[in-house]
Coordinates of C-alpha atoms and ligand atoms in Angstrom, one line a residue:
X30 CA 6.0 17.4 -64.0
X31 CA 7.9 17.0 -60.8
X32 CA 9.3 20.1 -59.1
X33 CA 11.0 18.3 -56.1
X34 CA 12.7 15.6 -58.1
X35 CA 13.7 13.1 -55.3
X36 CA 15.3 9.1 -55.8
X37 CA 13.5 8.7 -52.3
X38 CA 9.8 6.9 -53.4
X39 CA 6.7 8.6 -51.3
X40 CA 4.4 5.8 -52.5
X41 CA 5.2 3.8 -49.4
X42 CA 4.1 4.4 -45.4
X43 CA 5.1 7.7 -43.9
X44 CA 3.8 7.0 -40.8
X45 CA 7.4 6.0 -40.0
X46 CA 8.6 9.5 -40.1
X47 CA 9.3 10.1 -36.9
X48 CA 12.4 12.1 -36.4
X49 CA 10.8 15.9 -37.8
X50 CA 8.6 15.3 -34.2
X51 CA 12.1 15.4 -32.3
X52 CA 14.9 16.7 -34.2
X53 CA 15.1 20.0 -32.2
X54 CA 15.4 20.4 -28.4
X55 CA 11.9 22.3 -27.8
X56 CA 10.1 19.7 -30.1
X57 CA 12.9 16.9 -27.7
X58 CA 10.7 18.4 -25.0
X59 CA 7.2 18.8 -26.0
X60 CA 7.4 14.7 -26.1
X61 CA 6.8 14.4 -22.6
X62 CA 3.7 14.7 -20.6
X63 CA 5.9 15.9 -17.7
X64 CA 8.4 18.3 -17.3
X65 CA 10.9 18.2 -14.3
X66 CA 10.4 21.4 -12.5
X67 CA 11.2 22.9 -9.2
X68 CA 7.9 22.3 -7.8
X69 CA 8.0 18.8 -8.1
X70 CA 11.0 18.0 -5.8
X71 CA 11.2 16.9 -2.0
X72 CA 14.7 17.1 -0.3
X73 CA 14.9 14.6 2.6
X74 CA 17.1 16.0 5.6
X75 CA 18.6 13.9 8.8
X76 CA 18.3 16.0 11.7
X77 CA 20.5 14.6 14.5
X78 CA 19.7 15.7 17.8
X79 CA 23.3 17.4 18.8
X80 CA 22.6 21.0 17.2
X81 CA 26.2 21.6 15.9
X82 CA 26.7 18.6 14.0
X83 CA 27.4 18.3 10.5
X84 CA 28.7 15.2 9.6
X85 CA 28.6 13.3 5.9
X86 CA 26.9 10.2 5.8
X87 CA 29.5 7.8 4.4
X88 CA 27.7 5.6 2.2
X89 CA 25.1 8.8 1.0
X90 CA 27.5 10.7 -1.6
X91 CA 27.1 15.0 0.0
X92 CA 24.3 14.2 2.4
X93 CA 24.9 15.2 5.7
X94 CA 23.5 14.7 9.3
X95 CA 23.1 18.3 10.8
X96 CA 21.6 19.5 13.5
X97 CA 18.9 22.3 14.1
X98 CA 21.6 24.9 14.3
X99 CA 22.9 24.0 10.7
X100 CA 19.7 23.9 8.7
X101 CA 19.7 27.6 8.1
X102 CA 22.6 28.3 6.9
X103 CA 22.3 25.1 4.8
X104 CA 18.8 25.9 3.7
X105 CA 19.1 29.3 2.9
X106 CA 21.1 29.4 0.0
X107 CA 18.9 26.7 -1.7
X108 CA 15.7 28.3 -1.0
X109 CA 17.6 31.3 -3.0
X110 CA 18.2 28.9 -5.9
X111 CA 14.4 27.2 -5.6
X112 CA 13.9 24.8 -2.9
X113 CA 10.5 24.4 -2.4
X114 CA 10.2 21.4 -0.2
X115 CA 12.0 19.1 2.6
X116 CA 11.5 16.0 4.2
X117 CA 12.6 15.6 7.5
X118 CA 14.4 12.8 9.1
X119 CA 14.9 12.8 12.9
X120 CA 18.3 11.3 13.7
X121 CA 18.7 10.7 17.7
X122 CA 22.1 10.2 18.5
X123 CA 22.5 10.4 22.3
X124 CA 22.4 6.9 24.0
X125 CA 19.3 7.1 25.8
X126 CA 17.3 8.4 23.0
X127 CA 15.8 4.9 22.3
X128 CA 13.5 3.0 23.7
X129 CA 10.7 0.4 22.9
X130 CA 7.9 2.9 22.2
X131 CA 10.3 5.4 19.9
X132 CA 9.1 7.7 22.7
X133 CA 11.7 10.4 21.7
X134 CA 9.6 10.7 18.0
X135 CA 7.5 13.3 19.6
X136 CA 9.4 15.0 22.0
X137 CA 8.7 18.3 22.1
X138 CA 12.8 19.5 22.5
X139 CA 13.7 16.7 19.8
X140 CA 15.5 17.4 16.9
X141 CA 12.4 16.9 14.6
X142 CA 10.2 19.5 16.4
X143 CA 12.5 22.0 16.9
X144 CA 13.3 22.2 13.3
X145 CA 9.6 22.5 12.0
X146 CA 9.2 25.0 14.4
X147 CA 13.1 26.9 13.0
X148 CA 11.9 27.0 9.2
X149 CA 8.4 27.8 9.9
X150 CA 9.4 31.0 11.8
X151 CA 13.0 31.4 9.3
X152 CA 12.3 30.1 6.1
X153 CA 8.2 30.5 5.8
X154 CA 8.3 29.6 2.1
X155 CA 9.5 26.0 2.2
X156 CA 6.6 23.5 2.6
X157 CA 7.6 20.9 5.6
X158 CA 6.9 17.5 5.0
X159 CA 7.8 15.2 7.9
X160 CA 8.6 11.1 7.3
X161 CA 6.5 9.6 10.2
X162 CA 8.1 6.6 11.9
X163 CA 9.5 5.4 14.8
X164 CA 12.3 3.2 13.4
X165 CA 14.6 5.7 14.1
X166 CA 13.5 5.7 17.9
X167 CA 12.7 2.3 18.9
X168 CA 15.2 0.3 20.6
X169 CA 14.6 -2.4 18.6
X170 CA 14.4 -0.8 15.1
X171 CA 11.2 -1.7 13.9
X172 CA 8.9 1.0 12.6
X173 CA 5.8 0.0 15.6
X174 CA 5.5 -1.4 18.7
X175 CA 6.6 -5.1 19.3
X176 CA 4.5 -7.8 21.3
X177 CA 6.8 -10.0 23.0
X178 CA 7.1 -12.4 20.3
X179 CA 8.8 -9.6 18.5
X180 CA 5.9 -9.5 15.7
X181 CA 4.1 -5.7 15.5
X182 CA 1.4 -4.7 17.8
X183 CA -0.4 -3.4 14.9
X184 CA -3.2 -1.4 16.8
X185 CA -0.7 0.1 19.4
X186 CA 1.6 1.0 17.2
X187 CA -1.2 3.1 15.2
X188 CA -2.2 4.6 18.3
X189 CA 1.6 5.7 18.6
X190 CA 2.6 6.8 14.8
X191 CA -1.2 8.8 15.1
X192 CA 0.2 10.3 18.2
X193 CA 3.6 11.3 16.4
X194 CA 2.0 12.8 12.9
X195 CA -0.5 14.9 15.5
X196 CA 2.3 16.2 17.2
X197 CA 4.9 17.3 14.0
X198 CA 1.5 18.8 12.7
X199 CA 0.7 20.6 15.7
X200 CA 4.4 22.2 15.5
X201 CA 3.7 23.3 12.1
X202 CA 4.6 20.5 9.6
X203 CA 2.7 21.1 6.3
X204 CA 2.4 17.6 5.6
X205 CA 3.0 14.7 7.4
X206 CA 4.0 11.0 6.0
X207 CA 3.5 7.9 7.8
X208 CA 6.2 5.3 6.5
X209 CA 5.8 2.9 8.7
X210 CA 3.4 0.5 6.8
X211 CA 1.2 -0.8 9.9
X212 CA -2.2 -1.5 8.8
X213 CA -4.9 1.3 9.3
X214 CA -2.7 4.0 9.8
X215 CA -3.8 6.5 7.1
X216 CA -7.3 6.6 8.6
X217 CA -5.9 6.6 12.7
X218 CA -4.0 10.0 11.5
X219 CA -6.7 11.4 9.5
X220 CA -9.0 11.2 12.4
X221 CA -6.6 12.6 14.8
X222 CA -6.2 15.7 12.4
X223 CA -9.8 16.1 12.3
X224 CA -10.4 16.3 15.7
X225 CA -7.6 18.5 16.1
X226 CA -9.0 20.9 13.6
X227 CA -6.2 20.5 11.6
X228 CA -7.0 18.3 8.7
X229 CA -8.3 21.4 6.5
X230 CA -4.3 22.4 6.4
X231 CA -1.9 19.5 7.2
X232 CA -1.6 16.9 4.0
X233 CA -1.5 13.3 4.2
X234 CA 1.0 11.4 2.0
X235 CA 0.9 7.7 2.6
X236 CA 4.4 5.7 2.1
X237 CA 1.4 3.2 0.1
X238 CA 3.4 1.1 -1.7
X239 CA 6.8 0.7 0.1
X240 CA 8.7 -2.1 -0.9
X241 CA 11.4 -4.1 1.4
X242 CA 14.9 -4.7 -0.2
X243 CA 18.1 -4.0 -0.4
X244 CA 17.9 -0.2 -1.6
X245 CA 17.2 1.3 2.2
X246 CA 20.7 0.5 3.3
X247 CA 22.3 4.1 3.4
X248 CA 19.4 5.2 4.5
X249 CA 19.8 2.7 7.7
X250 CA 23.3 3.5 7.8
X251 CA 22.3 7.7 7.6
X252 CA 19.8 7.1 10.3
X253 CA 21.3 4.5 12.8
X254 CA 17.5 2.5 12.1
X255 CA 18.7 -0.8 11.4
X256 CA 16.4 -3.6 13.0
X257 CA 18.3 -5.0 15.2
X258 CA 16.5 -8.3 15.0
X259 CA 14.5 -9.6 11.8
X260 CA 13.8 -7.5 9.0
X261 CA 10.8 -5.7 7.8
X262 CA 9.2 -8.2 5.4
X263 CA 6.2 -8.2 7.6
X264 CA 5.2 -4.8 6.9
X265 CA 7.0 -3.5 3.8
X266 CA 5.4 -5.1 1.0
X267 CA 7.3 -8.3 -1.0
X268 CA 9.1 -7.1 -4.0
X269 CA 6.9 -9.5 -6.5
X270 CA 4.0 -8.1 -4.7
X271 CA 2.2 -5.4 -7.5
X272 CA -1.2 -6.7 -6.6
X273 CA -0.4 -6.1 -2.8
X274 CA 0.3 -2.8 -3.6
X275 CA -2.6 -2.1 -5.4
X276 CA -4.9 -3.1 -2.5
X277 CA -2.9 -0.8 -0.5
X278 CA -2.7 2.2 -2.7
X279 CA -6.7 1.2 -3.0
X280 CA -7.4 1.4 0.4
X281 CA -4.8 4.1 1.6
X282 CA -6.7 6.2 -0.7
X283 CA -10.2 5.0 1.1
X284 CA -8.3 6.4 4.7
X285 CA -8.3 9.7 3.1
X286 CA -4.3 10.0 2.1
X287 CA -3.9 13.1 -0.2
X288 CA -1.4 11.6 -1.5
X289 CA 0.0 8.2 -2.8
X290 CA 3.5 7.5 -2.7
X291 CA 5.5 4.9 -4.3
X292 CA 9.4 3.6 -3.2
X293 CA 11.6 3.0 -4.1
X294 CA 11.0 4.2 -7.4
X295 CA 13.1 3.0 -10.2
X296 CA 12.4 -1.1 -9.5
X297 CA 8.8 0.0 -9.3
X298 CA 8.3 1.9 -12.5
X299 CA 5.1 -0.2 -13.0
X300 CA 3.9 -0.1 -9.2
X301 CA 4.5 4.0 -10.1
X302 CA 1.8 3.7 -13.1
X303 CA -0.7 1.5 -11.3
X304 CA -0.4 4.5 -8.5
X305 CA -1.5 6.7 -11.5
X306 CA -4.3 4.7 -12.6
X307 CA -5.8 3.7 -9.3
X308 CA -5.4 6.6 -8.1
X309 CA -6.1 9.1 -11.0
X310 CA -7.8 12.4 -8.7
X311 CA -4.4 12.1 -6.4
X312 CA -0.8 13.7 -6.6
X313 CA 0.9 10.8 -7.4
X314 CA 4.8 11.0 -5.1
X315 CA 8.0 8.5 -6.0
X316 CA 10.8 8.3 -3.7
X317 CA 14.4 8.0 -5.4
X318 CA 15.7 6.0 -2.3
X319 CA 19.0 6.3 -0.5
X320 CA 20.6 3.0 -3.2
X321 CA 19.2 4.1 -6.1
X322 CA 21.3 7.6 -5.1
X323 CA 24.1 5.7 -4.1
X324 CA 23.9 3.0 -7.1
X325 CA 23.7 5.8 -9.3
X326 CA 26.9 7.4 -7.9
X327 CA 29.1 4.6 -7.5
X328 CA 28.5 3.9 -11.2
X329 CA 29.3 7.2 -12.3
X330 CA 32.4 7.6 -10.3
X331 CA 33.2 3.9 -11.9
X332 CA 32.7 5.8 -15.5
X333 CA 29.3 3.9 -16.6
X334 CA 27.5 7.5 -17.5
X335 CA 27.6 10.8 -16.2
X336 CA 26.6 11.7 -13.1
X337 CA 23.8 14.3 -13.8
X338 CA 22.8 12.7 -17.4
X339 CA 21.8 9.7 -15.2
X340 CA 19.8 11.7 -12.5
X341 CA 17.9 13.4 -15.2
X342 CA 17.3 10.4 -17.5
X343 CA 16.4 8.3 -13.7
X344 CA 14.0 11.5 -13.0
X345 CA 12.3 11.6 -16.2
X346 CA 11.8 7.7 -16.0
X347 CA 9.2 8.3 -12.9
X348 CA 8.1 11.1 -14.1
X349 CA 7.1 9.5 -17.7
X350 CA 5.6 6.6 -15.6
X351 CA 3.2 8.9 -13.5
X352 CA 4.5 10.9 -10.4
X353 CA 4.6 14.8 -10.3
X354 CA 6.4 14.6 -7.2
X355 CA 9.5 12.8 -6.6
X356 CA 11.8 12.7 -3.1
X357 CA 15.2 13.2 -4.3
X358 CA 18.8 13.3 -2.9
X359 CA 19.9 15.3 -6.1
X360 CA 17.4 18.2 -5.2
X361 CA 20.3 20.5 -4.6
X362 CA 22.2 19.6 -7.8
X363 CA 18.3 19.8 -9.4
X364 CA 18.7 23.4 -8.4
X365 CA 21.7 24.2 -10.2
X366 CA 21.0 21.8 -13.1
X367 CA 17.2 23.4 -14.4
Ligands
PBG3 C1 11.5 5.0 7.8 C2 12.0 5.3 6.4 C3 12.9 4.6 5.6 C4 13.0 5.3 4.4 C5 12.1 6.3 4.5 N1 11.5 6.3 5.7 C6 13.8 3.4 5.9 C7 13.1 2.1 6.0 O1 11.9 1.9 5.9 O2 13.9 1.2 6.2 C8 14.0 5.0 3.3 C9 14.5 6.2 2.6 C10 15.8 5.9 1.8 O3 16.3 4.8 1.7 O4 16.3 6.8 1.2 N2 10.6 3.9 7.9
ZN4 ZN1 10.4 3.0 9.9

């Protein structure tokens, strides 16, 4: 005799039955491999090299150029709520802070410097990872050194980006990351850190798969690094291009990179997973770039989804597809929001 008299027949497949696995908000969250914690973010910064400013970046919804007097009390307060990590940007803004060679990247009195050296000594906790380029400091915009047919001295501008990473880690960066996408670069660095004796304590975290696009604008726009001639399709790899990025990830990895990074990160969702597979022994890092920010804000202020639903459901996306590190511009609503 049937206790549980039911008009529902059990005869058929229950493997169907999914919803018991998800029906409450703990069980909602065992389903993922990777949950969105503190740890995992990266909050990029634009240091401009006038130490009062503070000025928002108009096309980068609450993201500000400061300079080095303005970090702390910025920084402060976050580090309170759970900031573990920055990325810093160096912003020159006075007219003769360009030139061909991006000579004012390593300038010991530039903005970038000083600041590793500020929260080092103020804010010990926070982890300094530095973006290693010269875009922001050539003349020209390009992330290397230009022969004079305007393509990339690949080998000179290695020599230079080395020179640069050496000197943010001699200041005290924690980590330095070469975006610039010239050829070799991962291993020129490495080698420099070695001989410095300071590869045992400053990371690597290769920009490997860095895509060219449209998503970079307020970025550009943020740090006045807009190539002035040409674009970057020489260096930053071809949107279509997902074996190209697996030979890069591949031999980045061979250089000695600690880690991989993937960007931007929601177009590449697939590049983000090959990162993962290829390079299974490594952190794998994703950076949410300055459009997908602003994309993501201009469609919640137009009333397409809410604003923090969609950097949470965005987050989750690279997380499900295999980074545990993502560089975000909603790190300081992250703060509030977990
Ligand atoms: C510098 C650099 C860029 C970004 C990170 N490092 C700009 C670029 O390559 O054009 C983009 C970050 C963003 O858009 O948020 N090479
Ligand atoms: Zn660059």
């Amino acid at each position: 005799t049937s206790t549980t008299a039911t008009s529902v027949s059990i005869s058929g497949d229950i493997s169907s039955q999914l919803h018991a696995g998800y029906s409450h908000p703990l069980t909602r969250s065992w389903q993922a491999e990777r949950q969105l914690t503190k740890e995992m973010l990266i909050y990029p910064l634009f240091i401009t090299d006038n130490p009062d400013e503070e000025t928002p970046i108009p096309s980068l919804p609450n993201q500000y150029r400061r300079g080095v007097n303005r970090l702390i009390p910025f920084l402060a307060p976050l580090v309170r709520k759970g900031l573990r990590s920055v990325m810093l940007f160096g912003v020159p803004l006075h007219p003769s802070a360009k030139d061909a060679l991006g000579t004012a990247a390593d300038d010991p009195s530039g903005p970038v410097i000083q600041a590793i050296r500020l929260l080092r000594s103020r804010l010990p906790q926070l982890y300094i990872t530095t973006d290693v380029c010269l875009c922001e400091y050539t003349s020209h915009g390009h992330c290397g050194i230009l022969r004079e047919d305007g393509t990339l001295d690949n080998a000179q501008s290695v020599d230079r980006i080395s020179d640069v990473a050496l000197a943010y880690a001699v200041a005290g960066a924690h980590c330095v990351a070469p975006s610039d996408m010239n050829d070799g670069r991962v291993r020129g660095i490495k080698l420099k850190l070695i001989e410095a004796g300071l590869a045992h304590r400053v990371l690597l975290m290769s920009y490997s798969a860095k895509f060219s696009g449209c998503l970079y604008g307020p970025f550009r726009d943020a740090a006045g690094s807009c190539p002035s001639f040409g674009d970057r399709r020489c260096y930053q790899l071809p949107p279509g291009g997902r074996g190209l990025a697996r030979r890069a990830i591949q031999r980045d990895m061979n250089e000695g990179a600690d880690i991989i990074m993937v960007k931007p990160a929601s177009s590449y969702l697939d590049i983000i997973r090959d990162a993962k597979d290829l390079a299974q022994d490594l952190p794998v890092a994703a950076y949410q770039v300055s459009g997908e920010f602003a994309m993501i804000h201009a469609a919640a202020k137009a009333g397409v989804f809410d604003l923090k639903a969609m950097a949470f459901e965005s987050t989750e996306g690279i997380l499900r597809a295999g980074a545990g590190i993502v560089v975000s511009y909603f790190v300081p609503e992250f703060l509030d929001w977990l």
